[in-house]
Structure formats: structure tokens, C-alpha cells
Amino acid sequence: MHGVLPILMLMLIVMLTGCSNDDDYRAPYIPDTSSDFSFTYDGTRGDVYVIQEHTKGTNGFPIVIMADGYSQKDIDNGEYQKAVSNAVKALTMQKPMKDLAEYLDIYSVVVVSEHSGIDYNEHNTAFKTYLESRENTNVAGDTTKIRGFTYCSLRKSNERMHNALTIMLLNSADYAGVTLMALDTTVVDSIPQGWSLSYIPAYATISNGDNVFNELIMHEAVGHGIGKLGDEYWYDKKPTQQEINSYKKDRKFGFSTNIKYFAEEDYKKFTPIYYIYKADKEEKYYIHKTVDPEEDILVPFANDSRYASEGCFWIQGGYTYITLTSDQCGEEYEFIDEKGDIKKVDPYRCKANFYRSSNHSLLGDVVHYVDLEYNILSRLAIYKRINRVANGAGWKYDFEAFAKFDKGESTTKAANTFKKPSTRYRITKGTEKQLTSPKIILQ
């Protein structure tokens, strides 16, 4: 979803000129503070309220939360504010966000829609959002207007806008969600930059009746929006060369650091060592691959006892793909994929292109598993991004500082042990929609 230069220039001009402040206006249904203000953008009023200001860091990491499909009645009865409050809570439910909360600047923008509710048709709502298809979880909306509202909410600060996260809540209970991540090539130390926009239904529910809103906030807004991470779920399909090239390009700018790509030439450099790990009592198996003995982001964790119980391995399947590429694959062992399908492969000869760094995580399948957490590489990416934005370009990553933040224990060499995942399987009544991968847009 790449734009073109004239469109981007027009969007910038609109952002710079489109919002006018209305500081004398104050809505009665939000607690009165000295920091809130109002503006008008593209004929629509936005009322901004500071939920939290950072107490750590130089700048603070800006998060702007707004919602679409909420009428004045929905706002007056507290539904709008309740949805925003739930999002704020979900943002910091899990580590490392629990421990990074004091670096965040969080804003709520109240916007009135004429039509109440969001569905599969475009209605007269403030941001024209709608669910794209019953077959996938994609959401569409007026990205230009949302970007403009974010800019105005941040007091027209280009610097803050550059790295902000916008969460657009939808007045819907459908299971959906997608994140747009702006690609900025001016990175430092491979820590990604750029604005992100996460669309998430405020009452998202799956087929068995479970509400998955918290998981979607943590997956979409934190995982993709802040960490710029890749998806760790997969489907039985082979990536095209264009998709592989896209991953490699984005990876250079700090995206998807929780995913590893192995090409044929990578396998020729070293002898892969596989082993079988029994995942549950039903005799289903997962295939793991040890880390590349050459330079690899997992190596420091594999050699540290604080991470011995988490398992520092690259595991077949990730970035939505698990197609096994070797023609010599036998059928000696079984494993089960994220959709519950059993596959048979020979772990000593099979090779896959994309690998993830843990069995289940919040960047994986949030529908079928509960009690999910962020894995090592996800926690690392989120930690780096928030610290870089909140503390500026002068902040430098240090492994020991991160390990102490993450674990708070002494460093010794790790024993090569692996802990069985604690995640429980969630039984659903039917097949859920196919998940939508995040979309890369130009900054």
C-alpha cells in the first residue's frame, strides 16, 4: 500500500493547514483538566484529553486513541470513554509494557459520528471506517483524516507525529483488526521509526463468544504498531519472491526482528540441527531449529541463563508462511500448525523459509491460544523502540541493561533446557477469519 509523492505532499499540506484550535471549548463528559483542548479538522471537531503524561524519558512515546461509529448518545452514556479506558488498560497488561508505562504520553480524542456502529458497509461516521470482508480481518478507513487528527492532537508537532501510534477503535463486536506501519529509511541502530495506525473493534468477539479485544490491542497496537514486529502465525503456503524481497527490504530498517529468513545459501553455511519437542498430551509435535552459530539476534539470549527456560530456538513457520521447501522431505514426524492441521515431515532434511522464535506468543495466533505473552525478541523490539523515541537518538541499546530490565537476575552461561509453553488451547466453534498482515505505507 505504497503512496506516491504528490499524494504525500498534499497530505502534508492538509495536515499543516487543516486543523484550527478551539481552546475555549470543553466537553462536559470528560474529567476537566488544564491540558485538554479542541480543534477542527476537515470540518470535524476533535476534543483532546490528556490521559497520561510521561514521567520517565525526555520526550515520551505518543499514543493517540480515538474511536469511530460513536454517536453523541454513545458519548453521553459513557460508551466512548469506556472503550478508550479499556484500550489504555490493555496497552500495559503484559511485560514489557507494564514496566514501560511511565514513558508513555496517552491522549484520547473524542469525535462524534452521525451513524452509530461499524459493519461491512461504509456509513456516515467521522472516519468512514468499515470492515472489509467476512473472510478476513482487514479494516478500511480515511487514513488521511486519521493522520491529520493525530497531527492536530499532538499540537502540530512533526517530531512527535513522526513516531506516534494511533489506535482507532471501532464500534463493533466483529473479530477484525489490522495495522498500517509507516516505513522510514532514516533509522539508527536498526531501531525502526515511523507513524503507525491500528484499527481494532472495541468489542471484538470470536466464534465461541470470547472477547479478544485485549489480545488484539497487544498484538496490533503494541506488537505491530510499537515494535514494528512481524506476524508469527502461519498458513500452509509458499512465499513469492516479491514477498521475500519485501521482507528483506523492511528488515533492513528494523522491521520484523522477531522473524528469521533462511535461504538456500544460509543452509549451506552450517549444518542445521533439529530436534522434536512434544507440545502436548495428544502426541502432537513441533519442530525446532537451533540458532545459526554465526551472528544471530538470538545468540546472546541462548548463552544467558536468565533465558534458559524460554528456549532460544528458531522454529519453523512464521511471517504467515510454513511451506517446507526441500524436495527431500520425508514423513517421519508430525507437528500441528496454527489452524490445527497435522503435518508430517523429516526434521533432519526439511527446510522452511521463515522461522519464529517461540511456540506461541502475542504476535502469533491470538484466537486459538490464551495466556499469551510477548516472547524474547518481541519484548526486545518494544523496549528498544520506546526507549529510542522517549529518550531521543542519543539513547543506545545495551544487552546487559535490557537483561536486567527484563529479568533482573545475574548473568551466567545457560544450560540448554527448554520449558513447555504454558499457553492453553482455546476451543472455538467455527473457523475464524483469515488474519490480515500489517500493511507498510510511506512515512
Tab-separated table of C-alpha atoms in Angstrom:
chain	number	residue	atom	x	y	z
A	1	MET	CA	0.000	0.000	0.000
A	2	HIS	CA	2.622	2.480	-1.109
A	3	GLY	CA	1.597	6.035	-1.886
A	4	VAL	CA	3.016	8.424	-4.448
A	5	LEU	CA	4.884	11.647	-3.808
A	6	PRO	CA	2.177	14.111	-4.940
A	7	ILE	CA	-0.376	12.463	-2.669
A	8	LEU	CA	2.012	12.541	0.277
A	9	MET	CA	2.814	16.212	-0.314
A	10	LEU	CA	-0.895	17.003	-0.452
A	11	MET	CA	-1.474	15.073	2.781
A	12	LEU	CA	1.319	17.045	4.460
A	13	ILE	CA	-0.121	20.364	3.270
A	14	VAL	CA	-3.575	19.376	4.533
A	15	MET	CA	-2.103	18.378	7.889
A	16	LEU	CA	-0.215	21.639	8.210
A	17	THR	CA	-3.207	23.825	7.359
A	18	GLY	CA	-6.263	21.729	8.113
A	19	CYS	CA	-6.654	21.972	11.873
A	20	SER	CA	-7.682	25.036	13.827
A	21	ASN	CA	-7.628	25.117	17.609
A	22	ASP	CA	-10.764	25.723	19.669
A	23	ASP	CA	-9.174	26.036	23.110
A	24	ASP	CA	-12.241	27.628	24.673
A	25	TYR	CA	-14.387	24.511	24.175
A	26	ARG	CA	-14.611	21.865	26.892
A	27	ALA	CA	-16.906	18.852	26.803
A	28	PRO	CA	-18.836	18.004	30.000
A	29	TYR	CA	-18.499	14.217	29.872
A	30	ILE	CA	-14.704	14.009	30.322
A	31	PRO	CA	-12.955	14.961	33.590
A	32	ASP	CA	-11.933	18.614	33.450
A	33	THR	CA	-8.151	19.095	33.185
A	34	SER	CA	-5.948	22.026	32.297
A	35	SER	CA	-4.292	20.099	29.464
A	36	ASP	CA	-7.228	19.271	27.164
A	37	PHE	CA	-8.088	21.316	24.102
A	38	SER	CA	-10.117	21.130	20.895
A	39	PHE	CA	-9.559	21.629	17.182
A	40	THR	CA	-11.458	21.433	13.925
A	41	TYR	CA	-10.032	19.411	11.044
A	42	ASP	CA	-11.732	18.861	7.684
A	43	GLY	CA	-14.977	20.178	9.169
A	44	THR	CA	-14.915	17.748	12.103
A	45	ARG	CA	-14.325	18.720	15.720
A	46	GLY	CA	-11.928	16.731	17.870
A	47	ASP	CA	-11.755	17.140	21.655
A	48	VAL	CA	-8.382	16.100	23.057
A	49	TYR	CA	-7.843	14.910	26.619
A	50	VAL	CA	-4.508	14.013	28.156
A	51	ILE	CA	-4.911	10.644	29.843
A	52	GLN	CA	-1.296	10.322	30.897
A	53	GLU	CA	1.929	12.284	30.567
A	54	HIS	CA	5.320	10.566	30.745
A	55	THR	CA	7.297	10.652	33.984
A	56	LYS	CA	10.368	8.949	32.503
A	57	GLY	CA	12.311	9.792	29.383
A	58	THR	CA	12.951	13.100	27.685
A	59	ASN	CA	10.097	13.177	25.182
A	60	GLY	CA	7.592	10.476	25.967
A	61	PHE	CA	6.199	7.974	23.441
A	62	PRO	CA	2.982	9.486	21.975
A	63	ILE	CA	-0.152	7.306	21.720
A	64	VAL	CA	-3.380	8.831	20.375
A	65	ILE	CA	-6.620	6.866	20.899
A	66	MET	CA	-9.824	7.738	19.063
A	67	ALA	CA	-12.951	5.863	18.029
A	68	ASP	CA	-15.321	5.754	15.073
A	69	GLY	CA	-19.013	4.943	14.854
A	70	TYR	CA	-19.953	6.520	18.196
A	71	SER	CA	-22.894	8.928	18.106
A	72	GLN	CA	-23.474	11.753	20.586
A	73	LYS	CA	-25.751	9.377	22.518
A	74	ASP	CA	-22.909	6.801	22.721
A	75	ILE	CA	-20.622	9.508	24.036
A	76	ASP	CA	-23.136	10.896	26.527
A	77	ASN	CA	-23.829	7.453	28.041
A	78	GLY	CA	-20.111	6.798	28.550
A	79	GLU	CA	-19.574	4.090	25.910
A	80	TYR	CA	-16.895	6.070	24.090
A	81	GLN	CA	-14.932	6.764	27.237
A	82	LYS	CA	-15.316	3.146	28.383
A	83	ALA	CA	-13.866	1.859	25.112
A	84	VAL	CA	-10.875	4.198	25.390
A	85	SER	CA	-10.304	3.208	29.036
A	86	ASN	CA	-10.289	-0.476	28.077
A	87	ALA	CA	-7.675	0.237	25.404
A	88	VAL	CA	-5.459	2.102	27.869
A	89	LYS	CA	-5.606	-0.824	30.302
A	90	ALA	CA	-4.838	-3.384	27.594
A	91	LEU	CA	-1.779	-1.429	26.416
A	92	THR	CA	0.141	-2.140	29.607
A	93	MET	CA	-1.241	-5.539	30.628
A	94	GLN	CA	1.885	-7.533	29.745
A	95	LYS	CA	5.639	-7.141	30.063
A	96	PRO	CA	7.486	-5.185	28.832
A	97	MET	CA	4.695	-2.597	28.511
A	98	LYS	CA	3.906	-2.908	32.230
A	99	ASP	CA	7.387	-1.656	33.006
A	100	LEU	CA	7.490	0.932	30.221
A	101	ALA	CA	4.186	2.625	31.050
A	102	GLU	CA	5.872	5.681	32.570
A	103	TYR	CA	7.465	6.504	29.189
A	104	LEU	CA	4.081	6.906	27.503
A	105	ASP	CA	2.097	10.032	26.626
A	106	ILE	CA	-1.503	8.890	26.055
A	107	TYR	CA	-4.205	11.079	24.542
A	108	SER	CA	-7.908	10.492	23.927
A	109	VAL	CA	-9.658	12.266	21.067
A	110	VAL	CA	-13.455	12.427	21.274
A	111	VAL	CA	-15.107	12.600	17.848
A	112	VAL	CA	-18.866	12.434	17.174
A	113	SER	CA	-20.249	10.287	14.340
A	114	GLU	CA	-23.738	10.703	12.922
A	115	HIS	CA	-24.093	6.939	12.488
A	116	SER	CA	-23.698	4.582	15.468
A	117	GLY	CA	-21.875	1.319	14.831
A	118	ILE	CA	-19.376	-0.089	12.321
A	119	ASP	CA	-20.103	-3.013	9.984
A	120	TYR	CA	-19.264	-4.214	6.454
A	121	ASN	CA	-20.665	-1.119	4.776
A	122	GLU	CA	-19.418	2.456	4.796
A	123	HIS	CA	-21.703	4.743	6.805
A	124	ASN	CA	-21.715	8.411	7.763
A	125	THR	CA	-19.114	8.104	10.501
A	126	ALA	CA	-16.328	10.530	11.324
A	127	PHE	CA	-13.527	8.454	9.733
A	128	LYS	CA	-15.515	6.327	7.235
A	129	THR	CA	-14.207	3.072	8.690
A	130	TYR	CA	-15.722	-0.286	7.764
A	131	LEU	CA	-14.868	-3.986	7.893
A	132	GLU	CA	-13.593	-5.031	4.500
A	133	SER	CA	-14.697	-8.681	4.296
A	134	ARG	CA	-16.248	-11.527	6.251
A	135	GLU	CA	-13.346	-13.665	5.003
A	136	ASN	CA	-10.503	-11.633	6.529
A	137	THR	CA	-9.829	-9.166	9.337
A	138	ASN	CA	-8.879	-6.141	7.242
A	139	VAL	CA	-10.352	-2.716	8.071
A	140	ALA	CA	-10.543	0.306	5.786
A	141	GLY	CA	-10.921	3.968	6.688
A	142	ASP	CA	-9.977	7.561	5.864
A	143	THR	CA	-6.262	7.255	6.626
A	144	THR	CA	-5.534	10.830	5.574
A	145	LYS	CA	-8.098	12.247	8.005
A	146	ILE	CA	-6.914	9.969	10.822
A	147	ARG	CA	-3.336	11.066	10.197
A	148	GLY	CA	-4.472	14.710	10.259
A	149	PHE	CA	-6.366	14.216	13.526
A	150	THR	CA	-3.287	12.617	15.086
A	151	TYR	CA	-1.146	15.548	13.971
A	152	CYS	CA	-3.566	18.104	15.403
A	153	SER	CA	-3.868	16.126	18.646
A	154	LEU	CA	-0.100	16.344	19.083
A	155	ARG	CA	-0.197	20.148	18.801
A	156	LYS	CA	1.063	20.014	15.187
A	157	SER	CA	4.431	18.624	16.225
A	158	ASN	CA	6.121	16.967	13.228
A	159	GLU	CA	8.663	15.297	15.503
A	160	ARG	CA	6.003	13.712	17.719
A	161	MET	CA	3.805	12.784	14.769
A	162	HIS	CA	6.735	11.052	13.123
A	163	ASN	CA	6.802	8.271	15.717
A	164	ALA	CA	3.270	8.319	17.109
A	165	LEU	CA	0.932	5.349	17.431
A	166	THR	CA	-2.734	5.962	16.616
A	167	ILE	CA	-5.314	3.453	17.834
A	168	MET	CA	-8.640	3.682	16.004
A	169	LEU	CA	-11.337	1.824	17.945
A	170	LEU	CA	-14.395	0.685	16.008
A	171	ASN	CA	-17.884	0.465	17.480
A	172	SER	CA	-18.158	-3.202	16.518
A	173	ALA	CA	-18.077	-6.661	18.105
A	174	ASP	CA	-16.753	-8.392	14.970
A	175	TYR	CA	-13.373	-10.115	15.011
A	176	ALA	CA	-11.121	-7.880	12.911
A	177	GLY	CA	-8.019	-5.710	13.111
A	178	VAL	CA	-5.087	-4.514	11.043
A	179	THR	CA	-2.119	-2.157	11.485
A	180	LEU	CA	-0.600	0.259	8.986
A	181	MET	CA	3.104	0.854	9.636
A	182	ALA	CA	4.912	3.781	8.024
A	183	LEU	CA	8.352	2.895	6.671
A	184	ASP	CA	11.093	5.407	7.425
A	185	THR	CA	14.526	4.656	5.997
A	186	THR	CA	16.339	7.085	8.332
A	187	VAL	CA	16.856	4.534	11.091
A	188	VAL	CA	19.559	4.480	13.765
A	189	ASP	CA	20.961	1.185	15.075
A	190	SER	CA	18.236	-0.677	13.159
A	191	ILE	CA	15.576	0.655	15.536
A	192	PRO	CA	12.556	1.374	13.302
A	193	GLN	CA	10.817	4.717	13.078
A	194	GLY	CA	7.554	5.932	11.598
A	195	TRP	CA	3.886	6.529	12.419
A	196	SER	CA	1.591	3.540	12.963
A	197	LEU	CA	-2.196	3.192	12.820
A	198	SER	CA	-4.026	0.220	14.377
A	199	TYR	CA	-7.703	-0.421	13.603
A	200	ILE	CA	-9.313	-2.543	16.353
A	201	PRO	CA	-13.005	-3.296	17.091
A	202	ALA	CA	-13.759	-2.179	20.650
A	203	TYR	CA	-15.766	-5.312	21.456
A	204	ALA	CA	-14.037	-7.906	19.227
A	205	THR	CA	-15.506	-11.361	19.827
A	206	ILE	CA	-14.700	-14.748	18.259
A	207	SER	CA	-16.999	-17.674	17.449
A	208	ASN	CA	-17.046	-19.231	20.915
A	209	GLY	CA	-18.099	-15.930	22.478
A	210	ASP	CA	-14.700	-14.987	23.929
A	211	ASN	CA	-13.774	-11.309	23.790
A	212	VAL	CA	-10.307	-10.909	22.241
A	213	PHE	CA	-10.043	-7.117	22.438
A	214	ASN	CA	-7.118	-7.176	24.891
A	215	GLU	CA	-5.193	-9.631	22.729
A	216	LEU	CA	-5.795	-7.513	19.627
A	217	ILE	CA	-4.546	-4.352	21.351
A	218	MET	CA	-1.405	-6.197	22.427
A	219	HIS	CA	-0.929	-7.864	19.028
A	220	GLU	CA	-1.822	-4.995	16.682
A	221	ALA	CA	-1.121	-1.771	18.581
A	222	VAL	CA	1.844	-2.859	20.709
A	223	GLY	CA	3.344	-5.660	18.596
A	224	HIS	CA	2.952	-4.150	15.136
A	225	GLY	CA	2.344	-0.500	15.980
A	226	ILE	CA	5.130	0.000	18.515
A	227	GLY	CA	7.501	-2.928	17.971
A	228	LYS	CA	7.077	-2.995	14.161
A	229	LEU	CA	7.131	-6.785	14.545
A	230	GLY	CA	6.149	-9.458	12.030
A	231	ASP	CA	3.352	-11.971	12.471
A	232	GLU	CA	4.303	-15.319	13.994
A	233	TYR	CA	1.268	-17.275	12.817
A	234	TRP	CA	1.407	-19.121	9.507
A	235	TYR	CA	-0.595	-20.758	6.762
A	236	ASP	CA	0.484	-23.692	4.604
A	237	LYS	CA	1.683	-21.635	1.658
A	238	LYS	CA	4.913	-20.691	-0.044
A	239	PRO	CA	6.107	-17.065	-0.151
A	240	THR	CA	6.622	-15.469	-3.543
A	241	GLN	CA	9.971	-13.934	-4.404
A	242	GLN	CA	8.340	-10.499	-4.214
A	243	GLU	CA	7.168	-11.217	-0.650
A	244	ILE	CA	10.644	-12.454	0.311
A	245	ASN	CA	12.241	-9.335	-1.176
A	246	SER	CA	9.739	-7.141	0.676
A	247	TYR	CA	10.644	-8.832	3.983
A	248	LYS	CA	14.376	-8.356	3.325
A	249	LYS	CA	13.917	-4.669	2.480
A	250	ASP	CA	11.787	-3.934	5.535
A	251	ARG	CA	14.116	-5.972	7.754
A	252	LYS	CA	16.994	-3.631	6.878
A	253	PHE	CA	15.053	-0.799	8.525
A	254	GLY	CA	14.335	-2.656	11.757
A	255	PHE	CA	11.002	-4.301	10.921
A	256	SER	CA	10.114	-7.914	11.857
A	257	THR	CA	13.143	-8.557	14.065
A	258	ASN	CA	11.239	-11.465	15.649
A	259	ILE	CA	11.293	-13.326	12.319
A	260	LYS	CA	14.234	-15.060	10.610
A	261	TYR	CA	14.525	-15.841	6.911
A	262	PHE	CA	16.655	-18.792	5.833
A	263	ALA	CA	17.561	-19.005	2.152
A	264	GLU	CA	19.197	-21.998	0.483
A	265	GLU	CA	22.620	-20.331	0.810
A	266	ASP	CA	22.084	-19.992	4.567
A	267	TYR	CA	21.694	-23.740	4.895
A	268	LYS	CA	24.962	-24.309	3.047
A	269	LYS	CA	26.873	-22.239	5.624
A	270	PHE	CA	26.197	-24.566	8.507
A	271	THR	CA	24.564	-27.879	9.345
A	272	PRO	CA	21.119	-27.284	10.813
A	273	ILE	CA	20.398	-29.313	13.935
A	274	TYR	CA	16.769	-30.126	14.569
A	275	TYR	CA	15.034	-31.845	17.428
A	276	ILE	CA	11.457	-32.785	18.198
A	277	TYR	CA	9.648	-31.198	21.115
A	278	LYS	CA	6.359	-32.784	22.182
A	279	ALA	CA	3.881	-29.951	22.575
A	280	ASP	CA	1.020	-31.633	24.434
A	281	LYS	CA	-0.532	-34.854	25.704
A	282	GLU	CA	-2.151	-35.583	22.359
A	283	GLU	CA	1.178	-36.636	20.839
A	284	LYS	CA	1.372	-33.610	18.580
A	285	TYR	CA	4.828	-32.257	17.830
A	286	TYR	CA	6.582	-29.032	16.994
A	287	ILE	CA	9.844	-28.860	15.075
A	288	HIS	CA	12.587	-26.604	16.359
A	289	LYS	CA	15.819	-25.457	14.815
A	290	THR	CA	18.855	-24.284	16.751
A	291	VAL	CA	20.138	-20.765	16.250
A	292	ASP	CA	22.564	-20.054	13.443
A	293	PRO	CA	26.046	-20.321	15.032
A	294	GLU	CA	27.089	-17.221	13.097
A	295	GLU	CA	25.809	-13.759	14.008
A	296	ASP	CA	22.225	-14.085	15.164
A	297	ILE	CA	19.957	-11.936	17.328
A	298	LEU	CA	19.093	-14.953	19.497
A	299	VAL	CA	22.690	-15.949	20.335
A	300	PRO	CA	23.169	-13.581	23.330
A	301	PHE	CA	19.974	-14.946	24.903
A	302	ALA	CA	20.928	-18.568	24.169
A	303	ASN	CA	24.133	-18.029	26.169
A	304	ASP	CA	22.450	-16.386	29.167
A	305	SER	CA	20.995	-18.498	31.983
A	306	ARG	CA	18.264	-15.946	32.603
A	307	TYR	CA	16.694	-17.057	29.325
A	308	ALA	CA	17.331	-20.788	29.549
A	309	SER	CA	13.724	-21.598	30.392
A	310	GLU	CA	12.342	-19.688	27.403
A	311	GLY	CA	14.056	-21.685	24.657
A	312	CYS	CA	16.254	-19.747	22.253
A	313	PHE	CA	15.414	-21.527	19.025
A	314	TRP	CA	14.210	-20.620	15.567
A	315	ILE	CA	11.045	-22.629	14.937
A	316	GLN	CA	9.670	-23.477	11.508
A	317	GLY	CA	6.778	-21.273	10.479
A	318	GLY	CA	6.284	-17.520	10.709
A	319	TYR	CA	5.536	-14.340	8.756
A	320	THR	CA	2.351	-16.199	7.690
A	321	TYR	CA	4.313	-18.974	5.913
A	322	ILE	CA	5.354	-22.539	6.754
A	323	THR	CA	5.769	-24.212	3.348
A	324	LEU	CA	8.650	-26.690	3.567
A	325	THR	CA	10.974	-26.077	0.640
A	326	SER	CA	13.121	-29.215	0.455
A	327	ASP	CA	12.198	-31.852	-2.134
A	328	GLN	CA	13.751	-34.478	0.145
A	329	CYS	CA	11.261	-34.077	2.985
A	330	GLY	CA	10.229	-37.448	4.363
A	331	GLU	CA	7.217	-38.239	6.503
A	332	GLU	CA	8.632	-39.439	9.800
A	333	TYR	CA	7.283	-36.981	12.393
A	334	GLU	CA	4.171	-34.938	12.910
A	335	PHE	CA	3.540	-31.389	14.004
A	336	ILE	CA	0.356	-29.336	14.195
A	337	ASP	CA	0.093	-25.915	12.632
A	338	GLU	CA	-1.805	-22.894	13.958
A	339	LYS	CA	-5.006	-23.957	12.200
A	340	GLY	CA	-4.936	-27.408	13.811
A	341	ASP	CA	-3.763	-29.307	10.721
A	342	ILE	CA	-1.288	-32.132	11.313
A	343	LYS	CA	1.804	-32.129	9.063
A	344	LYS	CA	4.354	-34.913	8.631
A	345	VAL	CA	7.991	-34.093	7.912
A	346	ASP	CA	11.512	-35.388	8.378
A	347	PRO	CA	13.138	-32.818	10.700
A	348	TYR	CA	16.649	-33.767	9.596
A	349	ARG	CA	16.111	-32.867	5.966
A	350	CYS	CA	13.267	-30.356	5.729
A	351	LYS	CA	13.788	-26.637	5.456
A	352	ALA	CA	11.367	-23.716	5.699
A	353	ASN	CA	11.976	-20.125	4.665
A	354	PHE	CA	10.528	-18.199	7.612
A	355	TYR	CA	11.065	-19.005	11.290
A	356	ARG	CA	9.666	-17.584	14.517
A	357	SER	CA	11.375	-17.529	17.918
A	358	SER	CA	8.771	-19.189	20.180
A	359	ASN	CA	5.916	-21.683	20.037
A	360	HIS	CA	3.132	-19.249	20.870
A	361	SER	CA	3.207	-15.540	21.536
A	362	LEU	CA	1.104	-12.403	21.265
A	363	LEU	CA	2.428	-11.946	17.714
A	364	GLY	CA	1.080	-15.385	16.858
A	365	ASP	CA	-2.466	-16.719	16.793
A	366	VAL	CA	-4.426	-14.844	19.476
A	367	VAL	CA	-7.662	-16.659	18.645
A	368	HIS	CA	-6.727	-20.254	19.425
A	369	TYR	CA	-4.480	-19.701	22.438
A	370	VAL	CA	-4.951	-17.882	25.752
A	371	ASP	CA	-2.472	-16.781	28.458
A	372	LEU	CA	-0.171	-15.457	25.745
A	373	GLU	CA	2.900	-13.322	26.418
A	374	TYR	CA	5.456	-11.479	24.302
A	375	ASN	CA	8.484	-13.633	23.507
A	376	ILE	CA	12.100	-12.535	23.969
A	377	LEU	CA	12.583	-10.836	20.616
A	378	SER	CA	9.200	-9.097	20.808
A	379	ARG	CA	9.996	-7.711	24.261
A	380	LEU	CA	13.374	-6.565	22.988
A	381	ALA	CA	11.930	-4.728	19.959
A	382	ILE	CA	9.262	-2.967	22.043
A	383	TYR	CA	11.853	-1.978	24.665
A	384	LYS	CA	14.214	-0.555	22.020
A	385	ARG	CA	11.545	1.402	20.174
A	386	ILE	CA	10.006	3.058	23.220
A	387	ASN	CA	13.394	3.976	24.659
A	388	ARG	CA	14.628	5.433	21.369
A	389	VAL	CA	11.508	7.564	20.863
A	390	ALA	CA	11.194	8.598	24.512
A	391	ASN	CA	14.897	9.338	25.052
A	392	GLY	CA	15.961	10.512	21.600
A	393	ALA	CA	18.649	9.478	19.123
A	394	GLY	CA	21.321	9.622	21.832
A	395	TRP	CA	19.896	6.542	23.547
A	396	LYS	CA	21.961	3.396	22.867
A	397	TYR	CA	20.917	-0.202	23.328
A	398	ASP	CA	22.913	-2.277	25.807
A	399	PHE	CA	22.253	-6.005	26.181
A	400	GLU	CA	23.026	-6.153	29.894
A	401	ALA	CA	20.813	-3.154	30.635
A	402	PHE	CA	17.963	-4.837	28.769
A	403	ALA	CA	18.501	-8.190	30.508
A	404	LYS	CA	18.419	-6.524	33.924
A	405	PHE	CA	15.262	-4.632	32.940
A	406	ASP	CA	13.697	-7.793	31.534
A	407	LYS	CA	14.784	-10.329	34.157
A	408	GLY	CA	16.639	-8.575	36.946
A	409	GLU	CA	18.946	-11.514	37.626
A	410	SER	CA	22.691	-12.201	37.425
A	411	THR	CA	24.317	-13.443	34.217
A	412	THR	CA	25.809	-16.930	33.881
A	413	LYS	CA	26.112	-19.329	30.959
A	414	ALA	CA	22.863	-21.027	30.094
A	415	ALA	CA	22.072	-24.693	30.292
A	416	ASN	CA	20.401	-25.847	27.084
A	417	THR	CA	16.983	-26.532	28.586
A	418	PHE	CA	13.528	-25.725	27.303
A	419	LYS	CA	10.294	-25.036	29.155
A	420	LYS	CA	6.980	-26.380	27.903
A	421	PRO	CA	4.686	-23.498	26.869
A	422	SER	CA	2.078	-22.600	29.473
A	423	THR	CA	-0.452	-21.368	26.925
A	424	ARG	CA	-3.799	-23.120	26.912
A	425	TYR	CA	-5.637	-24.013	23.736
A	426	ARG	CA	-8.863	-22.100	23.154
A	427	ILE	CA	-11.675	-24.195	21.681
A	428	THR	CA	-13.657	-22.268	19.066
A	429	LYS	CA	-16.972	-23.169	17.485
A	430	GLY	CA	-16.015	-22.463	13.901
A	431	THR	CA	-13.276	-21.361	11.560
A	432	GLU	CA	-12.257	-17.769	12.233
A	433	LYS	CA	-11.449	-15.231	9.555
A	434	GLN	CA	-8.014	-15.328	7.986
A	435	LEU	CA	-5.799	-12.839	9.791
A	436	THR	CA	-4.575	-9.794	7.880
A	437	SER	CA	-0.863	-8.999	7.890
A	438	PRO	CA	0.190	-5.428	8.715
A	439	LYS	CA	0.490	-3.072	5.752
A	440	ILE	CA	3.572	-0.958	5.044
A	441	ILE	CA	2.880	2.637	3.982
A	442	LEU	CA	5.217	5.518	3.211
A	443	GLN	CA	6.067	7.927	6.035
